[in-house]
PDB file of N, CA and C in Angstrom:
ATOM      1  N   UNK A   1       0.838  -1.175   0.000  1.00  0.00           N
ATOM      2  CA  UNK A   1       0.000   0.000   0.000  1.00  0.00           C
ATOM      3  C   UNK A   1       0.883   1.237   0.000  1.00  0.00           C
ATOM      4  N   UNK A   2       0.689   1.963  -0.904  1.00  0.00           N
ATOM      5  CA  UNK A   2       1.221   3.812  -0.471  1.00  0.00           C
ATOM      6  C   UNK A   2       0.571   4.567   0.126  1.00  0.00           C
ATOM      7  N   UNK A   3       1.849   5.483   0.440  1.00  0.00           N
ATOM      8  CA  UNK A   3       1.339   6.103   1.202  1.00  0.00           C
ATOM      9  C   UNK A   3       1.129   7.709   0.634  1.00  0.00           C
ATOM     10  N   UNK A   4       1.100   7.736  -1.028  1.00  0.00           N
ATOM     11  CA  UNK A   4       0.874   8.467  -2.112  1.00  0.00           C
ATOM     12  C   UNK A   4      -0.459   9.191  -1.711  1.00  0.00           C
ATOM     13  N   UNK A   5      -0.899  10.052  -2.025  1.00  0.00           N
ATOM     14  CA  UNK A   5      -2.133  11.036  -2.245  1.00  0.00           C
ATOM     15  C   UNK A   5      -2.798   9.930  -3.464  1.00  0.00           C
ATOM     16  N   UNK A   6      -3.903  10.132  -3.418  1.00  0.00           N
ATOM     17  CA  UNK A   6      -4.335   9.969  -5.002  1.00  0.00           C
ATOM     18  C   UNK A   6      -4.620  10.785  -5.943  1.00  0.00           C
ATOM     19  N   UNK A   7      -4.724  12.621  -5.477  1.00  0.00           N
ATOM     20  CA  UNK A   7      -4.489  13.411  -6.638  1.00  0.00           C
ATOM     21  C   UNK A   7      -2.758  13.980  -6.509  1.00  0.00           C
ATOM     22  N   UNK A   8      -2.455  14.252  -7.422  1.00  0.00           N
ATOM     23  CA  UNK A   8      -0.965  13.918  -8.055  1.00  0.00           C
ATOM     24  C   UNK A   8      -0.600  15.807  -7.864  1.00  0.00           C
ATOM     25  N   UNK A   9      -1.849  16.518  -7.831  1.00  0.00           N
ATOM     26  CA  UNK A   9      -1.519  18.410  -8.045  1.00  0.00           C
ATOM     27  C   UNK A   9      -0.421  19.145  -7.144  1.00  0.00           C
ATOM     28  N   UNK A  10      -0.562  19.975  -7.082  1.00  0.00           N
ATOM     29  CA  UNK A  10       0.123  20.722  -5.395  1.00  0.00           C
ATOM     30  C   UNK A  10      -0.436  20.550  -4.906  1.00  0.00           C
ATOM     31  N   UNK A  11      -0.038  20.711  -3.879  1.00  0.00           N
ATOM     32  CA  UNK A  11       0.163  20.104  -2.869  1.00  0.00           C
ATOM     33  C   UNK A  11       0.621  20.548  -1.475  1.00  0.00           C
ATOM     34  N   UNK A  12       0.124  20.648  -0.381  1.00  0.00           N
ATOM     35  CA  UNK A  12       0.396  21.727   0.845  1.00  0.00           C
ATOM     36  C   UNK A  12       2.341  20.955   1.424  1.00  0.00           C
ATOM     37  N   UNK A  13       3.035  20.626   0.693  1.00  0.00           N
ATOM     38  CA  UNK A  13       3.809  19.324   1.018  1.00  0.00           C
ATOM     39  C   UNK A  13       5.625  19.906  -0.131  1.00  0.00           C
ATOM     40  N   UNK A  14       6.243  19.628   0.991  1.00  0.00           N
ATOM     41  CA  UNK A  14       7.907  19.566  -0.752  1.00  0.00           C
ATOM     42  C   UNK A  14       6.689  18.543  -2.258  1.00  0.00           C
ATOM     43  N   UNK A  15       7.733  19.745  -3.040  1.00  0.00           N
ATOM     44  CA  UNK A  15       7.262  18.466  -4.211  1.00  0.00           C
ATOM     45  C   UNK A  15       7.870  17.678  -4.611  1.00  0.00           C
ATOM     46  N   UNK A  16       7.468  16.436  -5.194  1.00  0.00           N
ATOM     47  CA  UNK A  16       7.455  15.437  -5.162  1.00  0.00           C
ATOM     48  C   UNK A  16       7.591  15.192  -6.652  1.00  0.00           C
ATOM     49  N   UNK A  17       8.890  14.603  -7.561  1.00  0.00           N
ATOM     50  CA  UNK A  17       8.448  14.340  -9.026  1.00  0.00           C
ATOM     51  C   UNK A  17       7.317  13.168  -9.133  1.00  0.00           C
ATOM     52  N   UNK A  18       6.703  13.641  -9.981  1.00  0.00           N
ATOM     53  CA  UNK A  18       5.555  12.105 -10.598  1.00  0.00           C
ATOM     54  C   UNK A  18       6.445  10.800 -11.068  1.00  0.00           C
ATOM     55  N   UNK A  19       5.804   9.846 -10.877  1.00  0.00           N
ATOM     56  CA  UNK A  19       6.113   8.223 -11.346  1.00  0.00           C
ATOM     57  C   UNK A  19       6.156   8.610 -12.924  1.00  0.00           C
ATOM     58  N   UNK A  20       7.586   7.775 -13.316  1.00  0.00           N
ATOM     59  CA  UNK A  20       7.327   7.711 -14.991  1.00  0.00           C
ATOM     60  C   UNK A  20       6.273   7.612 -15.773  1.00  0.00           C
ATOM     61  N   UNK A  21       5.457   7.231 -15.661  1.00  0.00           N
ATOM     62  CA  UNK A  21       4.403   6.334 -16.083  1.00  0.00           C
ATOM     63  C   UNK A  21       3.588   8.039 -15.915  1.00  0.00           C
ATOM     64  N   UNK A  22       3.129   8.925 -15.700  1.00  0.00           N
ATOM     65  CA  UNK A  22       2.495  10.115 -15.601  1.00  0.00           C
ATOM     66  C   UNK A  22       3.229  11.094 -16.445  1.00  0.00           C
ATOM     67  N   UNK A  23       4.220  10.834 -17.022  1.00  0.00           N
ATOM     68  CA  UNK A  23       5.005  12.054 -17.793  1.00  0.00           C
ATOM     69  C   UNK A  23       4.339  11.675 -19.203  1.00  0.00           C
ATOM     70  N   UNK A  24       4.312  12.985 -19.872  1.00  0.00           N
ATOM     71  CA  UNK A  24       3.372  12.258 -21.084  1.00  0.00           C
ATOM     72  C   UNK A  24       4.260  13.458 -22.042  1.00  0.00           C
ATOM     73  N   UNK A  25       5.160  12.642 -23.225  1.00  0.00           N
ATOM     74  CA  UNK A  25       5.686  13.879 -24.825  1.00  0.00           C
ATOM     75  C   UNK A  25       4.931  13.305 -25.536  1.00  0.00           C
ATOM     76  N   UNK A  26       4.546  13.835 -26.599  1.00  0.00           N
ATOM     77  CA  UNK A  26       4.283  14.151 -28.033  1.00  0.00           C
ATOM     78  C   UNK A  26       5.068  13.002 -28.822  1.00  0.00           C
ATOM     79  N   UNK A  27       6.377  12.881 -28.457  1.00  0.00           N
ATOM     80  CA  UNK A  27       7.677  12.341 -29.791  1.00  0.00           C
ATOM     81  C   UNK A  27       8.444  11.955 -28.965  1.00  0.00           C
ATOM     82  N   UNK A  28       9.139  10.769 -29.088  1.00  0.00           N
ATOM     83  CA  UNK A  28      10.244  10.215 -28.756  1.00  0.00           C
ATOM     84  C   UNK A  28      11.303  11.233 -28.043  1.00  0.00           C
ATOM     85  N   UNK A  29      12.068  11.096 -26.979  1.00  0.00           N
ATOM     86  CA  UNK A  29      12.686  12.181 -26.453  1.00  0.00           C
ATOM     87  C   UNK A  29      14.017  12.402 -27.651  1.00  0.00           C
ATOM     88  N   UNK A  30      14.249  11.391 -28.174  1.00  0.00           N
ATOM     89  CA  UNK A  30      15.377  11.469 -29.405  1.00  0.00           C
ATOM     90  C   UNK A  30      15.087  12.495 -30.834  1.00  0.00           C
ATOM     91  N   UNK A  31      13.405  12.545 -30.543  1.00  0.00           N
ATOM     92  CA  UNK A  31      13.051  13.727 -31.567  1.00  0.00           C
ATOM     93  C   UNK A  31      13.227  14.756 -30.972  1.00  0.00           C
ATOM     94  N   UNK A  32      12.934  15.225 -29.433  1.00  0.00           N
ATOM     95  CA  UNK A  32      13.540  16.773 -29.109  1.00  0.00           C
ATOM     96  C   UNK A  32      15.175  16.981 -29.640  1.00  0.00           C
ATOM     97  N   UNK A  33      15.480  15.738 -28.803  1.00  0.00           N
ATOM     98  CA  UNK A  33      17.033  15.978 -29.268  1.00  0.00           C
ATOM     99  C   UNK A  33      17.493  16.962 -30.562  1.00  0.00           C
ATOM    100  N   UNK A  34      17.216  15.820 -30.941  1.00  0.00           N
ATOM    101  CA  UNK A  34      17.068  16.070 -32.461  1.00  0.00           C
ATOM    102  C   UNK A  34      16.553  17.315 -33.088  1.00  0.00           C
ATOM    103  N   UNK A  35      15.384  17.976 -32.410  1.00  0.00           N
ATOM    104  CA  UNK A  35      15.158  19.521 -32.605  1.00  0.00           C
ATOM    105  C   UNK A  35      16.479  20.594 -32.054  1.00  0.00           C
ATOM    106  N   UNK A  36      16.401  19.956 -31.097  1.00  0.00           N
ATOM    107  CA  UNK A  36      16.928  21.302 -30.207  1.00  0.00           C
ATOM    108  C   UNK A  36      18.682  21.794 -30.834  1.00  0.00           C
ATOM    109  N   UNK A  37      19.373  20.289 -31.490  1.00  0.00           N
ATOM    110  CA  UNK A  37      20.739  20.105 -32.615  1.00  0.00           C
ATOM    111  C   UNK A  37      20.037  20.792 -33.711  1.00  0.00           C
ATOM    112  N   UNK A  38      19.084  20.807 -34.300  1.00  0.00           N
ATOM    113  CA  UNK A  38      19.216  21.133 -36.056  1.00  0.00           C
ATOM    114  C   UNK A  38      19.022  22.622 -35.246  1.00  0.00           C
ATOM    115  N   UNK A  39      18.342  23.655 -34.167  1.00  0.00           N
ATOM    116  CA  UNK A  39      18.058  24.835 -33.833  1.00  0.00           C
ATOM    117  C   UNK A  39      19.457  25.058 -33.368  1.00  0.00           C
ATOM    118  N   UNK A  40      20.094  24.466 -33.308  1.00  0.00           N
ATOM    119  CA  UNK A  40      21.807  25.086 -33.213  1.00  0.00           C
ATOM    120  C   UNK A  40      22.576  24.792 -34.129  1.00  0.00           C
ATOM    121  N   UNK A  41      22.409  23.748 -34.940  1.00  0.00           N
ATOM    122  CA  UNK A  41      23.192  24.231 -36.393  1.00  0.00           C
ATOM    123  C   UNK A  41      22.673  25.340 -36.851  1.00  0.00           C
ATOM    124  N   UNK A  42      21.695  25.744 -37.228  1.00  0.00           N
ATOM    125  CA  UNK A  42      20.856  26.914 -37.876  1.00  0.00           C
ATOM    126  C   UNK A  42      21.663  28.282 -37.061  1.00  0.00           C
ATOM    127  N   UNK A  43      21.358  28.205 -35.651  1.00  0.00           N
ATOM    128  CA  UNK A  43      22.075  29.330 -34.793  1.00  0.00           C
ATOM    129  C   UNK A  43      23.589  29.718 -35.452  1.00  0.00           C
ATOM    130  N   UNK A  44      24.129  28.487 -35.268  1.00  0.00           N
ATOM    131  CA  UNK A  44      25.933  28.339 -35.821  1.00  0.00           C
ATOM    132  C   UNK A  44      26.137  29.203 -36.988  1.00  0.00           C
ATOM    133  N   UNK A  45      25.435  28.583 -38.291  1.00  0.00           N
ATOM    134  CA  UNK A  45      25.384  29.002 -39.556  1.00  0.00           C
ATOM    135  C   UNK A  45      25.101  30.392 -39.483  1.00  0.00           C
ATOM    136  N   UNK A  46      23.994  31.020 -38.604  1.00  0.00           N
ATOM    137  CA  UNK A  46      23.341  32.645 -38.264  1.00  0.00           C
ATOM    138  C   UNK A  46      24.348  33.061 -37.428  1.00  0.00           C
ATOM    139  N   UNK A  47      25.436  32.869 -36.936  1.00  0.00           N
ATOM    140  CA  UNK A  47      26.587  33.201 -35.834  1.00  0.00           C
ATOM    141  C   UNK A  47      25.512  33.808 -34.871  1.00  0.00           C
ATOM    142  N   UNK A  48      24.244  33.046 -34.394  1.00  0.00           N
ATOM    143  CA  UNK A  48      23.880  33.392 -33.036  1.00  0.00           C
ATOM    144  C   UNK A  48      24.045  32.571 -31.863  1.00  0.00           C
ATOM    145  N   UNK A  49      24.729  33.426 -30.572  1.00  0.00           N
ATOM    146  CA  UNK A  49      25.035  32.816 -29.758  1.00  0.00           C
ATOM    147  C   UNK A  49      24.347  32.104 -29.044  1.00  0.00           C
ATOM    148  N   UNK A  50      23.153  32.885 -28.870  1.00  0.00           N
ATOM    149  CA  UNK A  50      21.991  32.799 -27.816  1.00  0.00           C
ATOM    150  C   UNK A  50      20.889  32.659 -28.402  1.00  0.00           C
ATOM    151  N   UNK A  51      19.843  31.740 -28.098  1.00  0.00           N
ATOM    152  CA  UNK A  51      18.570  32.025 -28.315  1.00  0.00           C
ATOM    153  C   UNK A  51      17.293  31.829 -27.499  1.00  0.00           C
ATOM    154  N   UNK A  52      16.522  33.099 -27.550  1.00  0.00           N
ATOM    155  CA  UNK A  52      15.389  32.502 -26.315  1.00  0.00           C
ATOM    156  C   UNK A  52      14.374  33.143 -26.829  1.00  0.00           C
ATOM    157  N   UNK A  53      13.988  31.628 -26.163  1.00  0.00           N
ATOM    158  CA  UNK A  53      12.782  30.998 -27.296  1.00  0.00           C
ATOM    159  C   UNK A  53      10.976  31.410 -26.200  1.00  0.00           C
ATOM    160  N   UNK A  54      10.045  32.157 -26.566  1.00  0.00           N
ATOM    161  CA  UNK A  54       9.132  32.719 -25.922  1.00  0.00           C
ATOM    162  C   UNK A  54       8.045  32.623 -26.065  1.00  0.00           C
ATOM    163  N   UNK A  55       7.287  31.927 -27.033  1.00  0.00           N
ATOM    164  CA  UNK A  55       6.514  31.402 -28.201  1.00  0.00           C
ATOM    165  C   UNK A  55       5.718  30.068 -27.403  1.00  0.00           C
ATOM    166  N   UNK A  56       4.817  29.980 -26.806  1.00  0.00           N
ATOM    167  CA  UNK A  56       4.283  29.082 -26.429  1.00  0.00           C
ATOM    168  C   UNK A  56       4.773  27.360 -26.932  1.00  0.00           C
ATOM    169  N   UNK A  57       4.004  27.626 -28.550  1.00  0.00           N
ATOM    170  CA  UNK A  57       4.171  26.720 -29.522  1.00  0.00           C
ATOM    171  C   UNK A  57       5.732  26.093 -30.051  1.00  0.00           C
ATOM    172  N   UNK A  58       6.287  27.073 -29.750  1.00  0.00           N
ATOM    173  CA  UNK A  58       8.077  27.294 -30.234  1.00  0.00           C
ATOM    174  C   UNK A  58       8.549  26.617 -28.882  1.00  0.00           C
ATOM    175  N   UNK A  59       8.380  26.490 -27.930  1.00  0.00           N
ATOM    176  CA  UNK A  59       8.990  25.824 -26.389  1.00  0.00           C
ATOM    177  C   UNK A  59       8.283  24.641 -26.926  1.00  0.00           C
ATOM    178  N   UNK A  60       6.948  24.058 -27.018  1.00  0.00           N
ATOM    179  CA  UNK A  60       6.453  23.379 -26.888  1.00  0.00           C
ATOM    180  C   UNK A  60       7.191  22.201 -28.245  1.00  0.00           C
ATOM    181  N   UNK A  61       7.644  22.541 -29.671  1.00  0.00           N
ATOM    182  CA  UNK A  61       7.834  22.248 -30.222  1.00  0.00           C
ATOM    183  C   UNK A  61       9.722  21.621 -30.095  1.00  0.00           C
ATOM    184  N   UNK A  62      10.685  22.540 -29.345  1.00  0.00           N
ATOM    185  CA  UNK A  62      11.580  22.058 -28.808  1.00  0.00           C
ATOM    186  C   UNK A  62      11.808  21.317 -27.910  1.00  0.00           C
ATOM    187  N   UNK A  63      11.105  21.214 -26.118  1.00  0.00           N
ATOM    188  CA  UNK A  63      11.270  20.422 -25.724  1.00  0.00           C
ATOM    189  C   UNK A  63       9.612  19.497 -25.462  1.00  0.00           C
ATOM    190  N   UNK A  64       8.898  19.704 -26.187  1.00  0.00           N
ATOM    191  CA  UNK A  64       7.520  18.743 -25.273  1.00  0.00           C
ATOM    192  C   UNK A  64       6.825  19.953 -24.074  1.00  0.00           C
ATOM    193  N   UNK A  65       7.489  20.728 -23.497  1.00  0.00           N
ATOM    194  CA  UNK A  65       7.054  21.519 -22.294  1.00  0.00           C
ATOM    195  C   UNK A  65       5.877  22.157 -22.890  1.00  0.00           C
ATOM    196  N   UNK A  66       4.710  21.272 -22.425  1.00  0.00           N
ATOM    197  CA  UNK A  66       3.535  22.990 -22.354  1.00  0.00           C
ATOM    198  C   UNK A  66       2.752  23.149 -21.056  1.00  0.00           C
ATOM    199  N   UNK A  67       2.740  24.319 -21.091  1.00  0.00           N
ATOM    200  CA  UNK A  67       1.944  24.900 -19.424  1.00  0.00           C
ATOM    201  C   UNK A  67       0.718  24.811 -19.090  1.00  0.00           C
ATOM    202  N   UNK A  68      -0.119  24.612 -18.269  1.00  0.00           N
ATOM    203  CA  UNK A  68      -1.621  24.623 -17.796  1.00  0.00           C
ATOM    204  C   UNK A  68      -1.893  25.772 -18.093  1.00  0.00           C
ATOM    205  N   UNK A  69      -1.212  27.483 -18.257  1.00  0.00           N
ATOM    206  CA  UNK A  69      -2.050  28.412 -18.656  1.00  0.00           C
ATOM    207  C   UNK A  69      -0.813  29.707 -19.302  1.00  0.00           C
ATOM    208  N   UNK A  70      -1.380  29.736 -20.125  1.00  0.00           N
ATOM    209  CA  UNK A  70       0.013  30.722 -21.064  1.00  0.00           C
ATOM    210  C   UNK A  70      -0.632  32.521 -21.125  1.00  0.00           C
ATOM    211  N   UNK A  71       0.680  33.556 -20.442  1.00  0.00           N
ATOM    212  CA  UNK A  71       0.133  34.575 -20.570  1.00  0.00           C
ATOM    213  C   UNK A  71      -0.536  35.445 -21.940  1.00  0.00           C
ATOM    214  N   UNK A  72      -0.405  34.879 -23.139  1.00  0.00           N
ATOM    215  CA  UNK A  72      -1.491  35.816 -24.289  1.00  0.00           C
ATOM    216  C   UNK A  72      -2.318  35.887 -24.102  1.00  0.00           C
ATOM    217  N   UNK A  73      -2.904  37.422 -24.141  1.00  0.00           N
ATOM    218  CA  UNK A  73      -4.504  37.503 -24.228  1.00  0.00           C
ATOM    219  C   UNK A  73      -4.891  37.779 -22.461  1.00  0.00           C
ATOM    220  N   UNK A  74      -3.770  37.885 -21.927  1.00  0.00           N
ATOM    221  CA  UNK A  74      -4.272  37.479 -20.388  1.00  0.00           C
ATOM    222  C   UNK A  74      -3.575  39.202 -19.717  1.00  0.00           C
ATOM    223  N   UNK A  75      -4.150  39.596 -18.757  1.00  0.00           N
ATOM    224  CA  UNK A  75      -4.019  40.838 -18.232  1.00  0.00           C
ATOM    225  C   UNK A  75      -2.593  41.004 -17.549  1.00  0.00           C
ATOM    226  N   UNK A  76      -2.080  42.020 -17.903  1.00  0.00           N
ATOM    227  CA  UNK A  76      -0.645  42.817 -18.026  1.00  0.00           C
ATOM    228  C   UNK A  76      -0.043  43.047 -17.039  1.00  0.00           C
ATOM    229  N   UNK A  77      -0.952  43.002 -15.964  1.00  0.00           N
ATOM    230  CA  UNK A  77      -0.445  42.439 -14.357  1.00  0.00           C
ATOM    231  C   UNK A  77       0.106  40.884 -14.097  1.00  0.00           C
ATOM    232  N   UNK A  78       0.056  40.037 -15.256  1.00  0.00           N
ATOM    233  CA  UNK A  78       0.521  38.770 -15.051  1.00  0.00           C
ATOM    234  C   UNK A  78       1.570  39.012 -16.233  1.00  0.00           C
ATOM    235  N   UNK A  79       2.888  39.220 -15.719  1.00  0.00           N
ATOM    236  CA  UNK A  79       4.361  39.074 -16.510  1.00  0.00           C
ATOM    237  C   UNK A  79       4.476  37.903 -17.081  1.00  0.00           C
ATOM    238  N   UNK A  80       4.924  37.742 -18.380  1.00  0.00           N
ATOM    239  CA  UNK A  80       5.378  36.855 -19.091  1.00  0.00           C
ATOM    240  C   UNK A  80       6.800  36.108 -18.230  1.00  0.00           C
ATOM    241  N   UNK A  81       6.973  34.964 -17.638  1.00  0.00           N
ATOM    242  CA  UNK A  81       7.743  34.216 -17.146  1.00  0.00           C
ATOM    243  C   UNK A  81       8.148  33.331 -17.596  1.00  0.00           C
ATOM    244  N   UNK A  82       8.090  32.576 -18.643  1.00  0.00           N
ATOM    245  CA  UNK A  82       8.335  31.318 -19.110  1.00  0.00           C
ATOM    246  C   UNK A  82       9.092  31.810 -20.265  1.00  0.00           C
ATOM    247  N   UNK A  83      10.337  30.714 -20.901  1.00  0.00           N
ATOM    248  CA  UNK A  83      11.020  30.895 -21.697  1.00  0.00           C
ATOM    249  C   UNK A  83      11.958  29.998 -22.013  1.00  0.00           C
ATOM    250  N   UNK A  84      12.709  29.505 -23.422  1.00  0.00           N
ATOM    251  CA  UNK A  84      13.473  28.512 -23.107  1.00  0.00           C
ATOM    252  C   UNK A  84      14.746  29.180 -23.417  1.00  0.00           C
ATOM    253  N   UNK A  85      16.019  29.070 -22.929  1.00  0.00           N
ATOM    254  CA  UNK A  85      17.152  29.520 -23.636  1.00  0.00           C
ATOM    255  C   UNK A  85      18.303  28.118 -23.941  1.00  0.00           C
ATOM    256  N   UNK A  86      19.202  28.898 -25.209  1.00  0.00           N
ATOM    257  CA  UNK A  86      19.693  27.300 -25.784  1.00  0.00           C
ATOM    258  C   UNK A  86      20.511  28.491 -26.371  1.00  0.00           C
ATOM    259  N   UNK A  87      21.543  27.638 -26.311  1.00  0.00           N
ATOM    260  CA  UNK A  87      23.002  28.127 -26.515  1.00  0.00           C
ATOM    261  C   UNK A  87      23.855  27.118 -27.599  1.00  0.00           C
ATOM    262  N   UNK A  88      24.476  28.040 -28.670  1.00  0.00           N
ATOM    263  CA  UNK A  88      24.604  27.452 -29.660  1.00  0.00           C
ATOM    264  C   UNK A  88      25.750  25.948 -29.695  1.00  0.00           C
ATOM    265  N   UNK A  89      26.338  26.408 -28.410  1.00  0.00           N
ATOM    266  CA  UNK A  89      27.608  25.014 -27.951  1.00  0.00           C
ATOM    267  C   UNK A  89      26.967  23.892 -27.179  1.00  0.00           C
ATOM    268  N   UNK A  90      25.639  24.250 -26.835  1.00  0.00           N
ATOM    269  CA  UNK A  90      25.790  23.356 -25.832  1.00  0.00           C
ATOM    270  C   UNK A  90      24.077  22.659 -25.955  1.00  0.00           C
ATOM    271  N   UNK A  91      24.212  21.236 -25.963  1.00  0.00           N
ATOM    272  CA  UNK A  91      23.313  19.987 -25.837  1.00  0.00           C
ATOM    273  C   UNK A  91      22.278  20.631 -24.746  1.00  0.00           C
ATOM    274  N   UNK A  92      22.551  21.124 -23.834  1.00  0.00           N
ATOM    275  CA  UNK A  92      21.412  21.348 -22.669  1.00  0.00           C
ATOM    276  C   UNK A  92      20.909  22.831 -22.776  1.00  0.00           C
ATOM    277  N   UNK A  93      19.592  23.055 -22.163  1.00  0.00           N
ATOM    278  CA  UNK A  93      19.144  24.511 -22.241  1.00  0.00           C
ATOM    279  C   UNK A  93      18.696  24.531 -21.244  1.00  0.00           C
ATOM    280  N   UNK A  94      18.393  25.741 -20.688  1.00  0.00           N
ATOM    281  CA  UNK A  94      17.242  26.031 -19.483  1.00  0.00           C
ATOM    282  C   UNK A  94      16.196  26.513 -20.072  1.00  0.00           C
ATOM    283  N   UNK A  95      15.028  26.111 -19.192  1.00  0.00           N
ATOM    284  CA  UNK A  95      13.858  26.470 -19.119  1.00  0.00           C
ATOM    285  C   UNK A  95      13.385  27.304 -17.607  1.00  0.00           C
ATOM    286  N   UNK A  96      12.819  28.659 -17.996  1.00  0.00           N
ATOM    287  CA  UNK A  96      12.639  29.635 -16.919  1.00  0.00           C
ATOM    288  C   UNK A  96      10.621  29.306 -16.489  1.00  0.00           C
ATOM    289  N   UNK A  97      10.487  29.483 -15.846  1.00  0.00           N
ATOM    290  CA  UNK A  97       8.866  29.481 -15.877  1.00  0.00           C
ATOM    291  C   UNK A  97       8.707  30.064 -14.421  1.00  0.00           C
ATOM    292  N   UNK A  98       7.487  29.917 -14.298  1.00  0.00           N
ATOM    293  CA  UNK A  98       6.807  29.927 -12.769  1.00  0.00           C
ATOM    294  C   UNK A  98       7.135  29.088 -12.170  1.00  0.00           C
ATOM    295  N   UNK A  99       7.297  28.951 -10.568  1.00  0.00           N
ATOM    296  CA  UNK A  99       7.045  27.916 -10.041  1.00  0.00           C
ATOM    297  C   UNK A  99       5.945  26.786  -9.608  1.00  0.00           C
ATOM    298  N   UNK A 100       4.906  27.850 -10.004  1.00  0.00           N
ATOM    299  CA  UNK A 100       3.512  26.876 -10.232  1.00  0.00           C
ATOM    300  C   UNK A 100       3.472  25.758 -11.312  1.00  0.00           C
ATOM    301  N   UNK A 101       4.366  26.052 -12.466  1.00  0.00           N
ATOM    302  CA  UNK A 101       4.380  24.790 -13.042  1.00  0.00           C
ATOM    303  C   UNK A 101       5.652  23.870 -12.860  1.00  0.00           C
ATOM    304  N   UNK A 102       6.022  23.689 -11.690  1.00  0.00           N
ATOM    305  CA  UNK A 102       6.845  22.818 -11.612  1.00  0.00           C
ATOM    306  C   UNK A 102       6.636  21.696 -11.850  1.00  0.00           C
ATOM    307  N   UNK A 103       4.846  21.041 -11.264  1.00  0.00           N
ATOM    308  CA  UNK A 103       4.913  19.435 -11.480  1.00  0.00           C
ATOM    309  C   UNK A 103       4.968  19.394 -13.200  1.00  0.00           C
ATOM    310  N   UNK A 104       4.658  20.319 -14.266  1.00  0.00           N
ATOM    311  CA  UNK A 104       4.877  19.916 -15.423  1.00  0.00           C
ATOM    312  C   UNK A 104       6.500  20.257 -15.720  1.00  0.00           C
ATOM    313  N   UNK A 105       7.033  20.488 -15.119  1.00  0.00           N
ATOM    314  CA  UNK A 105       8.231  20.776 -15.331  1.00  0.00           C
ATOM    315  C   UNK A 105       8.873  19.649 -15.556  1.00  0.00           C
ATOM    316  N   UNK A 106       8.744  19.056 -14.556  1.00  0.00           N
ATOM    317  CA  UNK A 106       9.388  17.558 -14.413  1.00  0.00           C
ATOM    318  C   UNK A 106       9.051  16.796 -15.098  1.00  0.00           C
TER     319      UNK A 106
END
């Protein structure tokens, strides 16, 4: 028996990553890969160092990440926070967001 919650949300508690089996991509993680290399050859070829990426659809399309609620269209007192950055040397990027979406983070 666990000693798990049975809803998986926040939680009044540290968080907790979800069981494999609850993570859900789109594409094989070898297809992000695979995005996130051809968006830095392209960078290379453009001699850009940096890129950050802000685009709901454009994050979502590099790594799988999409959020429970995206600021467009949404009132100007709620700052745009989320973002991915990827650097033309390097295999790994960060992703900036809220901390409310951490359990999709993971």
């Amino acid at each position: 028996m666990s000693d798990a919650p049975a809803y998986l949300g926040m939680l009044a508690a540290p968080f907790q990553v979800l069981a494999e089996e609850t993570r859900q991509l789109a594409f094989p993680l070898e297809e992000y890969v695979s995005r996130i290399r051809r968006v830095r050859e392209l960078m290379a070829e453009a001699r850009i160092d940096l890129l950050y990426v802000t685009t709901p659809e454009h994050v979502c399309y590099l790594h799988g990440f999409f959020a429970s609620w995206y600021k467009a269209n949404g009132p100007m007192r709620y700052p745009q926070v989320y973002g991915t950055a990827i650097h033309v040397d390097s295999d790994d990027f960060i992703h900036f967001d809220s901390p409310n979406e951490l359990p999709l983070l993971t």
